[in-house]
Coordinates of C-alpha atoms in Angstrom, one line a residue:
M20 CA 109.1 163.3 119.8
Q21 CA 108.6 160.3 122.3
Q22 CA 108.6 157.0 120.6
T23 CA 106.0 154.4 121.8
K24 CA 107.5 151.3 123.2
L25 CA 106.4 148.0 121.5
A26 CA 105.0 145.5 123.6
T27 CA 107.1 142.5 124.3
I28 CA 106.1 138.8 125.0
E29 CA 107.1 139.5 128.6
D30 CA 104.4 142.2 129.0
V31 CA 101.9 139.7 127.6
A32 CA 102.9 137.0 130.1
A33 CA 102.8 139.5 132.9
M34 CA 99.2 140.7 132.1
A35 CA 98.0 137.2 131.5
G36 CA 99.6 135.9 134.6
V37 CA 101.4 133.0 132.8
S38 CA 104.9 132.2 131.8
I39 CA 106.5 133.3 128.6
A40 CA 106.6 129.7 127.4
T41 CA 102.9 129.4 127.9
V42 CA 102.4 132.6 126.0
S43 CA 104.6 131.2 123.1
R44 CA 102.8 127.9 123.1
A45 CA 99.3 129.6 123.1
L46 CA 100.4 131.7 120.1
N47 CA 102.2 128.9 118.1
E48 CA 100.5 125.7 119.2
P49 CA 97.0 126.7 120.5
T50 CA 95.6 123.2 120.6
K51 CA 98.2 122.4 123.2
V52 CA 96.9 125.1 125.6
A53 CA 93.8 124.9 127.8
E54 CA 91.0 127.1 126.4
K55 CA 90.7 129.3 129.5
T56 CA 94.5 129.9 129.5
R57 CA 94.5 130.7 125.7
L58 CA 91.6 133.2 126.1
K59 CA 93.7 135.0 128.8
V60 CA 96.7 135.1 126.6
T61 CA 94.4 136.4 123.7
E62 CA 93.0 139.0 125.7
A63 CA 96.4 140.2 127.0
V64 CA 97.8 140.3 123.4
A65 CA 94.8 142.5 122.4
K66 CA 95.3 144.8 125.3
T67 CA 99.1 145.2 124.9
G68 CA 99.0 145.5 121.2
Y69 CA 101.8 142.8 121.1
T70 CA 102.6 141.5 117.6
T71 CA 104.8 138.5 116.8
N72 CA 107.5 139.0 114.2
A73 CA 106.6 136.2 111.9
M74 CA 109.8 136.8 109.6
A75 CA 112.2 136.7 112.4
R76 CA 110.5 133.7 114.0
S77 CA 110.7 132.0 110.6
L78 CA 114.4 132.7 110.3
R79 CA 115.0 131.4 113.7
M80 CA 113.0 128.2 113.6
R81 CA 113.5 127.8 109.8
R82 CA 109.7 127.4 109.8
S83 CA 107.0 129.5 108.0
N84 CA 104.0 127.7 109.4
M85 CA 102.6 127.7 105.8
I86 CA 101.7 124.7 103.7
L87 CA 101.7 124.7 99.9
I88 CA 98.8 123.0 98.2
L89 CA 99.4 122.0 94.5
A90 CA 96.3 121.3 92.6
P91 CA 95.7 120.9 89.0
D92 CA 92.2 122.5 89.1
V93 CA 91.0 124.4 92.0
G94 CA 87.6 124.5 90.2
D95 CA 87.3 120.5 90.7
P96 CA 84.0 120.1 92.8
N97 CA 86.0 117.7 95.1
F98 CA 88.7 120.2 95.8
S99 CA 86.8 122.7 97.8
N100 CA 85.4 120.3 100.3
I101 CA 88.7 118.7 101.0
L102 CA 90.3 122.2 101.3
V103 CA 87.8 122.9 104.2
G104 CA 89.2 120.0 106.0
L105 CA 92.7 120.8 105.2
E106 CA 92.3 124.5 106.3
T107 CA 90.3 123.4 109.5
E108 CA 93.1 121.1 110.9
A109 CA 95.9 123.6 109.7
S110 CA 94.2 126.2 111.7
K111 CA 94.1 124.1 114.8
R112 CA 97.8 123.7 114.6
G113 CA 98.6 127.3 114.0
Y114 CA 99.4 126.9 110.2
G115 CA 98.2 128.8 107.1
L116 CA 97.6 127.6 103.6
L117 CA 99.2 128.7 100.0
I118 CA 97.2 127.4 97.0
G119 CA 99.0 126.7 93.6
N120 CA 96.5 126.2 90.7
T121 CA 98.9 124.4 88.5
Q122 CA 96.6 123.7 85.5
N123 CA 98.7 120.9 84.7
D124 CA 101.5 123.2 83.6
P125 CA 105.0 122.2 84.5
A126 CA 106.2 125.9 84.4
R127 CA 103.4 127.0 86.8
E128 CA 104.2 124.1 89.2
A129 CA 107.8 124.7 89.3
N130 CA 107.0 128.5 89.8
Y131 CA 105.0 127.7 93.0
L132 CA 107.9 125.5 94.4
R133 CA 109.8 128.7 95.1
F134 CA 107.7 128.8 98.4
I135 CA 109.5 125.7 99.3
S136 CA 113.0 126.4 98.4
S137 CA 112.8 130.0 99.9
N138 CA 111.4 128.7 103.2
Q139 CA 108.1 130.3 102.7
A140 CA 106.4 127.0 103.1
D141 CA 107.2 124.1 105.2
G142 CA 105.5 121.2 103.2
L143 CA 103.4 120.1 100.4
I144 CA 99.9 118.7 99.9
L145 CA 99.7 117.3 96.3
F146 CA 96.5 116.8 94.3
T147 CA 98.4 116.3 91.1
G148 CA 99.2 112.6 91.3
H149 CA 102.9 113.0 90.6
L150 CA 106.0 114.3 92.4
P151 CA 106.5 118.1 92.0
Y152 CA 108.4 118.8 88.6
G153 CA 111.9 119.3 89.5
Y154 CA 112.1 116.5 92.0
A155 CA 113.0 113.2 90.3
Q156 CA 111.6 109.9 91.6
T157 CA 115.2 108.9 92.1
Q158 CA 116.1 111.4 94.6
E159 CA 116.9 110.6 98.1
A160 CA 114.0 111.0 100.5
S161 CA 116.1 113.7 102.5
R162 CA 116.1 116.0 99.5
L163 CA 112.3 115.9 99.1
P164 CA 110.2 118.5 101.1
P165 CA 107.5 116.8 103.5
M166 CA 104.6 116.0 101.3
V167 CA 101.4 114.1 101.3
A168 CA 99.2 113.2 98.5
V169 CA 95.4 113.6 98.6
S170 CA 92.8 112.1 96.3
E171 CA 95.3 110.9 93.8
P172 CA 98.2 108.7 95.0
V173 CA 101.7 109.2 93.5
V174 CA 102.5 105.8 92.0
G175 CA 106.1 104.7 92.3
A176 CA 107.2 107.2 95.0
H177 CA 107.3 107.0 98.7
V178 CA 104.7 109.7 99.5
P179 CA 102.1 109.2 102.1
F180 CA 98.6 109.1 100.7
V181 CA 95.1 110.0 102.2
G182 CA 92.1 109.4 100.2
V183 CA 89.0 107.2 99.7
D184 CA 89.4 103.6 99.3
N185 CA 88.7 103.5 95.5
F186 CA 88.8 99.7 95.0
Q187 CA 86.3 99.0 97.7
G188 CA 83.9 101.8 97.0
A189 CA 83.8 100.7 93.4
R190 CA 83.2 97.1 94.5
V191 CA 80.3 98.2 96.6
A192 CA 78.9 100.3 93.8
V193 CA 78.8 97.4 91.4
E194 CA 77.5 95.0 93.9
Y195 CA 74.7 97.4 94.4
L196 CA 74.0 97.4 90.7
I197 CA 74.2 93.6 90.7
A198 CA 71.8 93.2 93.6
Q199 CA 69.3 95.4 91.5
G200 CA 69.2 92.8 88.8
H201 CA 72.0 94.1 86.4
K202 CA 74.2 91.6 84.6
R203 CA 75.6 93.7 81.9
I204 CA 77.3 96.7 83.4
A205 CA 79.4 99.2 81.6
F206 CA 82.5 100.9 83.2
V207 CA 83.5 104.5 82.0
G208 CA 86.9 105.4 83.4
K209 CA 89.5 108.0 83.2
S210 CA 92.7 107.5 81.2
G211 CA 96.0 107.5 83.1
R212 CA 94.8 108.1 86.7
E213 CA 95.5 105.6 89.4
T214 CA 92.0 106.3 91.0
S215 CA 90.4 105.1 87.9
R216 CA 92.5 102.0 87.7
L217 CA 91.5 101.1 91.2
R218 CA 87.7 101.8 90.5
E219 CA 88.1 99.6 87.5
E220 CA 89.5 96.8 89.5
G221 CA 86.7 97.1 92.1
Y222 CA 84.3 96.8 89.2
R223 CA 86.0 93.8 87.9
A224 CA 86.2 92.1 91.3
A225 CA 82.5 92.6 91.9
L226 CA 81.6 91.0 88.6
T227 CA 83.9 88.1 89.2
A228 CA 82.6 87.4 92.7
A229 CA 78.9 87.3 91.2
G230 CA 80.0 84.9 88.5
L231 CA 79.5 87.5 85.7
P232 CA 81.7 87.7 82.7
I233 CA 84.0 90.8 82.3
E234 CA 83.2 92.1 78.8
P235 CA 86.1 94.2 77.6
K236 CA 83.8 96.1 75.1
L237 CA 81.8 97.4 77.9
I238 CA 85.0 99.0 79.4
M239 CA 85.2 102.6 78.0
D240 CA 87.9 105.2 78.5
G241 CA 87.6 108.9 79.1
D242 CA 89.1 111.9 80.9
G243 CA 86.7 112.3 83.8
T244 CA 84.8 115.0 82.1
T245 CA 81.0 115.2 81.3
E246 CA 81.9 115.3 77.6
S247 CA 83.8 112.3 77.7
G248 CA 81.0 110.5 79.5
R249 CA 78.6 111.7 76.8
A250 CA 81.2 110.5 74.1
A251 CA 81.6 107.1 75.6
A252 CA 77.9 106.4 75.9
E253 CA 77.4 107.6 72.3
L254 CA 80.2 105.3 71.2
M255 CA 78.5 102.3 72.6
F256 CA 75.1 103.2 70.7
V257 CA 77.3 103.3 67.6
R258 CA 78.9 100.2 68.1
D259 CA 75.7 98.6 69.2
I260 CA 77.3 97.4 72.5
L261 CA 74.8 98.2 75.1
P262 CA 74.7 97.4 78.9
T263 CA 71.6 97.7 81.2
A264 CA 73.7 100.0 83.6
F265 CA 76.5 102.4 83.5
F266 CA 79.0 102.6 86.3
C267 CA 81.0 105.9 86.0
V268 CA 84.4 106.9 87.4
N269 CA 83.1 110.0 88.6
D270 CA 79.8 112.0 88.8
A271 CA 80.8 114.4 86.0
T272 CA 81.1 111.2 83.7
A273 CA 77.8 110.1 84.9
L274 CA 76.3 113.4 83.9
G275 CA 77.6 113.1 80.5
V276 CA 76.2 109.6 80.1
T277 CA 72.8 110.8 81.3
I278 CA 72.7 113.8 78.8
C279 CA 73.3 111.2 76.0
L280 CA 70.6 108.8 77.1
N281 CA 68.3 111.8 77.5
T282 CA 69.0 113.2 74.2
R283 CA 68.3 109.8 72.6
R284 CA 64.8 110.0 74.4
Y285 CA 65.3 107.1 76.8
S286 CA 63.4 107.0 80.1
L287 CA 65.8 106.8 83.1
P288 CA 66.2 104.7 85.0
Q289 CA 63.7 102.4 83.3
D290 CA 65.6 101.9 80.2
Y291 CA 69.2 102.4 81.6
S292 CA 70.6 102.8 85.2
V293 CA 73.4 105.1 85.8
M294 CA 75.7 105.3 88.8
G295 CA 78.5 107.7 89.8
F296 CA 81.2 108.1 92.2
D297 CA 82.1 111.1 94.4
D298 CA 78.7 112.7 95.2
I299 CA 79.6 116.2 94.3
S300 CA 77.0 119.1 94.7
F301 CA 75.0 118.6 91.6
A302 CA 74.5 114.7 92.0
S303 CA 71.3 115.2 93.9
F304 CA 69.8 117.7 91.4
M305 CA 70.2 115.6 88.4
A306 CA 67.1 114.3 86.6
P307 CA 66.8 111.6 87.9
S308 CA 68.9 112.3 90.9
L309 CA 72.1 110.3 90.8
T310 CA 72.8 107.2 92.9
T311 CA 76.6 107.4 93.6
M312 CA 79.4 106.8 96.3
K313 CA 80.0 109.6 98.6
Q314 CA 83.6 110.6 99.4
P315 CA 84.1 111.9 103.0
R316 CA 86.0 115.0 101.6
S317 CA 86.3 117.1 104.7
T318 CA 87.6 114.1 106.7
I319 CA 90.0 113.4 104.0
G320 CA 91.3 116.9 104.2
E321 CA 91.7 116.8 108.0
A322 CA 93.3 113.4 108.0
A323 CA 95.8 114.6 105.3
M324 CA 96.8 117.9 106.9
G325 CA 97.2 115.8 110.3
L326 CA 99.6 113.5 108.6
L327 CA 101.6 116.1 107.0
L328 CA 102.1 118.0 110.2
E329 CA 103.0 114.7 111.8
T330 CA 105.6 114.2 109.3
L331 CA 107.1 117.7 109.9
S332 CA 107.3 117.0 113.7
E333 CA 108.7 113.5 113.4
A334 CA 111.3 111.9 111.2
R335 CA 108.8 109.2 110.3
P336 CA 105.0 109.4 110.3
K337 CA 103.2 106.6 111.9
Q338 CA 101.0 106.0 108.9
K339 CA 101.9 105.8 105.2
E340 CA 98.4 105.4 103.9
I341 CA 94.9 106.5 105.1
L342 CA 92.0 105.0 103.3
L343 CA 88.6 106.2 104.2
R344 CA 85.4 104.4 103.4
A345 CA 82.9 105.5 100.5
E346 CA 79.3 105.7 101.5
L347 CA 76.7 104.4 99.1
I348 CA 74.0 107.1 98.5
V349 CA 70.9 105.7 96.9
R350 CA 68.8 108.1 94.8
N351 CA 66.7 107.5 91.7
S352 CA 69.0 106.7 88.8
V353 CA 69.1 103.0 89.4
T354 CA 66.3 100.4 89.1
W355 CA 65.7 96.8 88.1
P356 CA 66.4 96.4 84.3
K357 CA 63.6 95.7 82.0
H358 CA 65.7 94.1 79.4

């Protein structure tokens, strides 16, 4: 039986009328090739039936062209839109993605890291806010895989970070509440997270700049969930420590605060104003619709992937931190206080 000869990269180059180097570049770094040339190569690949041997190329170049993403909760409303940006930029550069849903479990996280140790992934995108388990903070940088933190910075480690400017975004939010006449503004945060600390700093800075006192009893902790927002607002009523407006660390917390106020039969925003942060999908469908700070999530993803791939191609990335501006989205949950 005669065996069909497999097409080679030389066959593709001959059919497309380009050099072998151009074919290789069109397949591995498509953004660096003119679209007309790339289409000629793609058509030649289809006609010849040429397939690249990804495993052999990976062994030769010690590159898999895959990026591992570690996220504590892929169901987080912020995650999916950032993922779109990550995938868009990765695809442009010829990379694919592996997603590890760690569920804050060290064992799961360590298991996903096998993709790095076995050269099945070239770098890491971290949503976790900490170095991967198994990599100590004191390790030499050369022993750490290339990585970029997204949304939640890694405190105390030299990991490039891409996210929203949490301090400035929170400051703008509270300045808006102050401009609407509010002088007693509560902050409902998220324990142990750097993003929450920065947003609280922005909250404090806005009050101080306006000459308003910072009342510790109006600063409540939570875990960033809807239930913690509801519980924090309920505790304020129990303690009889009430603001005229609630600034919440995220939209899920703001939903919980709103549920508490609605359950107590208050009219919103006439009795109390509520403001969130993130502008996740349900924010515009709440009653009243939520005034919040919008994160440019897709842009964050694109910038993070660009920075990681720059780190992979160069010894030192040009930037260590990229902070993007949050946008004030005015809806119906904030108005002038009546008391």
